[in-house]
PDB file of C-alpha atoms in Angstrom:
ATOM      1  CA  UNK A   1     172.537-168.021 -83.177  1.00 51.00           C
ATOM      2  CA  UNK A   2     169.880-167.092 -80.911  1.00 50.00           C
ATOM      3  CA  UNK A   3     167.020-169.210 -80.046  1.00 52.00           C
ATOM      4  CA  UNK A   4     163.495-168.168 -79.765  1.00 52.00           C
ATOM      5  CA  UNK A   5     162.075-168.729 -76.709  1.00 48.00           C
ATOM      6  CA  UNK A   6     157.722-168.572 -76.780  1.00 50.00           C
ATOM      7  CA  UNK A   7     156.171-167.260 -73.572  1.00 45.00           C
ATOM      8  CA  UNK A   8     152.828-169.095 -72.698  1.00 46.00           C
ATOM      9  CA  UNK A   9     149.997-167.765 -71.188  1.00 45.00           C
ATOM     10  CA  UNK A  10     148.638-169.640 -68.517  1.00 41.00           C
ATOM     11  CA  UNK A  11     144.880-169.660 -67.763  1.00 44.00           C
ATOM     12  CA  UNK A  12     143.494-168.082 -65.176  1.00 42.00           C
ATOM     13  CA  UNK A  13     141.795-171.534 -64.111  1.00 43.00           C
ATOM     14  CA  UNK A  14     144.954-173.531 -63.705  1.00 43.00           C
ATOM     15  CA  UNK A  15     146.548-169.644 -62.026  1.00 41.00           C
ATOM     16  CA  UNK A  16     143.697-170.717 -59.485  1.00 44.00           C
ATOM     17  CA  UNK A  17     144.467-174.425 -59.414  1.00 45.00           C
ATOM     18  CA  UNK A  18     148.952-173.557 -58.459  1.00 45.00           C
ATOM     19  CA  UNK A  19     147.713-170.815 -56.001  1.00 45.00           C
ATOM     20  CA  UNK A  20     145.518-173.120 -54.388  1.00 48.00           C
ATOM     21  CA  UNK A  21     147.883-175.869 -54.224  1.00 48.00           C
ATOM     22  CA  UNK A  22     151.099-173.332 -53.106  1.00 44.00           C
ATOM     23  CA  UNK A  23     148.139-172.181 -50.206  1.00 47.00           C
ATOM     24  CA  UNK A  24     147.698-175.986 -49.179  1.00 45.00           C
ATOM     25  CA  UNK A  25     151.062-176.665 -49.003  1.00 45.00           C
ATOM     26  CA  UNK A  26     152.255-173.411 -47.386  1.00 44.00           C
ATOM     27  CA  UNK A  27     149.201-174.434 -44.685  1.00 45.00           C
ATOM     28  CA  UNK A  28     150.611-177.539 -43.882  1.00 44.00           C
ATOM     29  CA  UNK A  29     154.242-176.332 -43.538  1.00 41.00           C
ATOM     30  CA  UNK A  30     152.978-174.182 -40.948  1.00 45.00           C
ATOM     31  CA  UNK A  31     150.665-176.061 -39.347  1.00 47.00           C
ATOM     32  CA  UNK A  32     152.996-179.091 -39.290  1.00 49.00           C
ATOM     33  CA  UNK A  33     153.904-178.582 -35.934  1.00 56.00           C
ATOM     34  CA  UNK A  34     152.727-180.475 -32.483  1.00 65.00           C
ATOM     35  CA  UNK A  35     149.866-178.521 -31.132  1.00 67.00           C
ATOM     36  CA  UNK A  36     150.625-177.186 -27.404  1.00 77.00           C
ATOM     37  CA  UNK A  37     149.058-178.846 -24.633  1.00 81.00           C
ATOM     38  CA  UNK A  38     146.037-177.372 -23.213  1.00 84.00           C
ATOM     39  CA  UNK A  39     145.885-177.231 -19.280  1.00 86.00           C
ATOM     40  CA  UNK A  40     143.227-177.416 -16.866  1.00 89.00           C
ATOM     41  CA  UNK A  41     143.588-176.914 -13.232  1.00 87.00           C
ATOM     42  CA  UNK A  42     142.207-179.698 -11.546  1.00 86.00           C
ATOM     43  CA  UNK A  43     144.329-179.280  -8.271  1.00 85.00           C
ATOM     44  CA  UNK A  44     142.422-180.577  -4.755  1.00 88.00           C
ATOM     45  CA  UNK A  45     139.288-181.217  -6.873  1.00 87.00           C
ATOM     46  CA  UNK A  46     138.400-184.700  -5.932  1.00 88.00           C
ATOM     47  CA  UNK A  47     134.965-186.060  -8.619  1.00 88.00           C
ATOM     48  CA  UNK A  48     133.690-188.002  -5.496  1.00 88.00           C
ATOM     49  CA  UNK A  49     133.195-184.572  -3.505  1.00 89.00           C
ATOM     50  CA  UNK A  50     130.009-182.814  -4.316  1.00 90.00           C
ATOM     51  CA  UNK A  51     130.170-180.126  -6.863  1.00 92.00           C
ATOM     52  CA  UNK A  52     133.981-180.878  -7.797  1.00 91.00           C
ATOM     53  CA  UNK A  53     132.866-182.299 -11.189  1.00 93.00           C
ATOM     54  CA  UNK A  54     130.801-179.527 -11.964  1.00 93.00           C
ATOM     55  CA  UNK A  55     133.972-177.120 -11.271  1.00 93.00           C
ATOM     56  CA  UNK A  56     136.088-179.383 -13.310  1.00 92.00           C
ATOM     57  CA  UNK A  57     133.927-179.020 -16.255  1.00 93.00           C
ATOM     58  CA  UNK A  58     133.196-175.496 -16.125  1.00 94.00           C
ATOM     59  CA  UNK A  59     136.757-175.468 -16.174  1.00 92.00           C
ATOM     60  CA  UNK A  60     137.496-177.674 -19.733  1.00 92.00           C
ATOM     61  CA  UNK A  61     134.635-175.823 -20.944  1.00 93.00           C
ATOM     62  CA  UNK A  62     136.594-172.531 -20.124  1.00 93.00           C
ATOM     63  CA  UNK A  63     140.481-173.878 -21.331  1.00 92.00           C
ATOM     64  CA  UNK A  64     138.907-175.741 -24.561  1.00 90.00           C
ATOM     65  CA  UNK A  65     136.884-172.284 -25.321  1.00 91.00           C
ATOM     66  CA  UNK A  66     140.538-170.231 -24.461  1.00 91.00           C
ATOM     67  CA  UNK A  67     142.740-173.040 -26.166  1.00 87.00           C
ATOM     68  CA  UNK A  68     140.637-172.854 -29.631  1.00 86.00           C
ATOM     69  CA  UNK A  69     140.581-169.150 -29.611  1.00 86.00           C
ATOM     70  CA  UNK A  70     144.277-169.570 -30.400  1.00 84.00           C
ATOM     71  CA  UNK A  71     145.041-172.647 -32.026  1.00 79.00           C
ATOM     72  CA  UNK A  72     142.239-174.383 -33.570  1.00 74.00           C
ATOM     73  CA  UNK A  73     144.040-174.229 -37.086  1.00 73.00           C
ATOM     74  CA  UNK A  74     146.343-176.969 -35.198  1.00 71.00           C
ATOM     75  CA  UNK A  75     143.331-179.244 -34.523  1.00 68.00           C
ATOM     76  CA  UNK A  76     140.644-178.593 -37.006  1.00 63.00           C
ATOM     77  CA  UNK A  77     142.069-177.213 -39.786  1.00 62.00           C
ATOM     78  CA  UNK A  78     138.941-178.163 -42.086  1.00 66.00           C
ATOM     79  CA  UNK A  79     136.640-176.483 -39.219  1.00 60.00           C
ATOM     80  CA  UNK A  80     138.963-173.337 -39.185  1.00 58.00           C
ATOM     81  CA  UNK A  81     135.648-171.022 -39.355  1.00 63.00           C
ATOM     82  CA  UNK A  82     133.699-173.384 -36.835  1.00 73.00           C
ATOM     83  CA  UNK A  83     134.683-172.784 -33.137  1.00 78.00           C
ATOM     84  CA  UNK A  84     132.249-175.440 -31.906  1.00 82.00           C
ATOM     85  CA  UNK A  85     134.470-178.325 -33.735  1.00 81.00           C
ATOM     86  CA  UNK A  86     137.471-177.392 -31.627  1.00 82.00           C
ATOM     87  CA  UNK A  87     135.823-176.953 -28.619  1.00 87.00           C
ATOM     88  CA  UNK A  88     134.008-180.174 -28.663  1.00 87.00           C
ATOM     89  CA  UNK A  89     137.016-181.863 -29.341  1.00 84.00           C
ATOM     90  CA  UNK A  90     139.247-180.572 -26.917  1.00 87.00           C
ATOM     91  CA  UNK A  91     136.837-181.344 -23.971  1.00 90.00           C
ATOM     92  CA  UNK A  92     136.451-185.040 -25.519  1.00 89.00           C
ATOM     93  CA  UNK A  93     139.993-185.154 -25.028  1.00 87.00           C
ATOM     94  CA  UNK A  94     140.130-183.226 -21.665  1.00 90.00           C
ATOM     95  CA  UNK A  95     137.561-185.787 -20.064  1.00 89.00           C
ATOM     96  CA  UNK A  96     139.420-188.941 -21.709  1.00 88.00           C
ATOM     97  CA  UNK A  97     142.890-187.658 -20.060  1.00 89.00           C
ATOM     98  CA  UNK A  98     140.868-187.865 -16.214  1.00 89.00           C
ATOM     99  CA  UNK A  99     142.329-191.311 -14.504  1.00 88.00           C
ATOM    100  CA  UNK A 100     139.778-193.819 -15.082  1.00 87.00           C
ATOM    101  CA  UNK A 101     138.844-193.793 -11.247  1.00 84.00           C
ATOM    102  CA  UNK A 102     138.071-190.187 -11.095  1.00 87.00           C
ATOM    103  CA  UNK A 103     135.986-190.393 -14.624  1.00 88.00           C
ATOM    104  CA  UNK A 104     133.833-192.823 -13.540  1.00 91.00           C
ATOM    105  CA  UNK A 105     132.927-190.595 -10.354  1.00 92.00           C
ATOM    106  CA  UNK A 106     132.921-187.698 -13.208  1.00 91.00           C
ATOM    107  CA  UNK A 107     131.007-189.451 -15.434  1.00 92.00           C
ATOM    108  CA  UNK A 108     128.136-190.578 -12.174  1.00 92.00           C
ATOM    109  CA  UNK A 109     128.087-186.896 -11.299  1.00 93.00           C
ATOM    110  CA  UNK A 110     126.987-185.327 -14.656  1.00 92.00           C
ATOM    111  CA  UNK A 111     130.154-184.050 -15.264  1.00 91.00           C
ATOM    112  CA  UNK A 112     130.376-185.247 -18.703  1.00 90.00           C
ATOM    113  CA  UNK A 113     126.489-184.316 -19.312  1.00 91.00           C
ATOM    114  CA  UNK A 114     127.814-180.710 -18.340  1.00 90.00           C
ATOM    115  CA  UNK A 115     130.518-181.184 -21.299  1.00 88.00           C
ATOM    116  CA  UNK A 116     128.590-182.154 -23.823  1.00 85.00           C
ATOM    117  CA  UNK A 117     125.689-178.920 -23.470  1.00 83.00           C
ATOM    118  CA  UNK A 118     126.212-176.454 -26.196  1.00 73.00           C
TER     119      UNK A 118
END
């Protein structure tokens, strides 16, 4: 006694629908992980000395622009194609990880104006 089995078809539409789902899922498995740190020298830069907070963000500016070169997928996954949502976001962070002391003098200086430029 054999059985019949019936094969279905299945529409391209919900094809597209799986394949998009299998991508999304595959994404995140891969992307699960912690992203790595991003480093900026800031070593004998003091914000209080003239032209030290200009340095120190020409450096962010130059890490964030290296770091999301690499691994934006980590940060902004739903900006993949935009470089300038990374970027933005990593010197954000970059500035907010200064000791509160040195920001401020960062901050007075127009080292955070220098940041924010496109």
């Amino acid at each position: 006694m054999h059985q019949r089995t019936r094969s279905r078809v299945v529409p391209m539409q919900e094809m597209t629908t799986m394949n998009a789902i299998l991508g999304l899922m595959l994404a995140g498995a891969l992307l699960g992980g912690p992203a790595p740190d991003m480093r900026v020298e800031a070593q004998g830069l003091n914000m209080a000395r003239a032209g030290d907070p200009m340095i120190l963000a020409g450096r962010i500016r130059a890490a964030s622009r290296d770091w999301c070169a690499a691994h934006r997928a980590f940060l902004t996954p739903d900006s993949v194609g935009d470089l300038r949502v990374c970027e933005r976001e990593m010197r954000r962070r970059a500035s907010n990880a200064i000791p509160w002391s040195q920001r401020l003098a960062f901050v007075r200086a127009g080292g955070q104006t220098a940041l924010n430029r496109p």
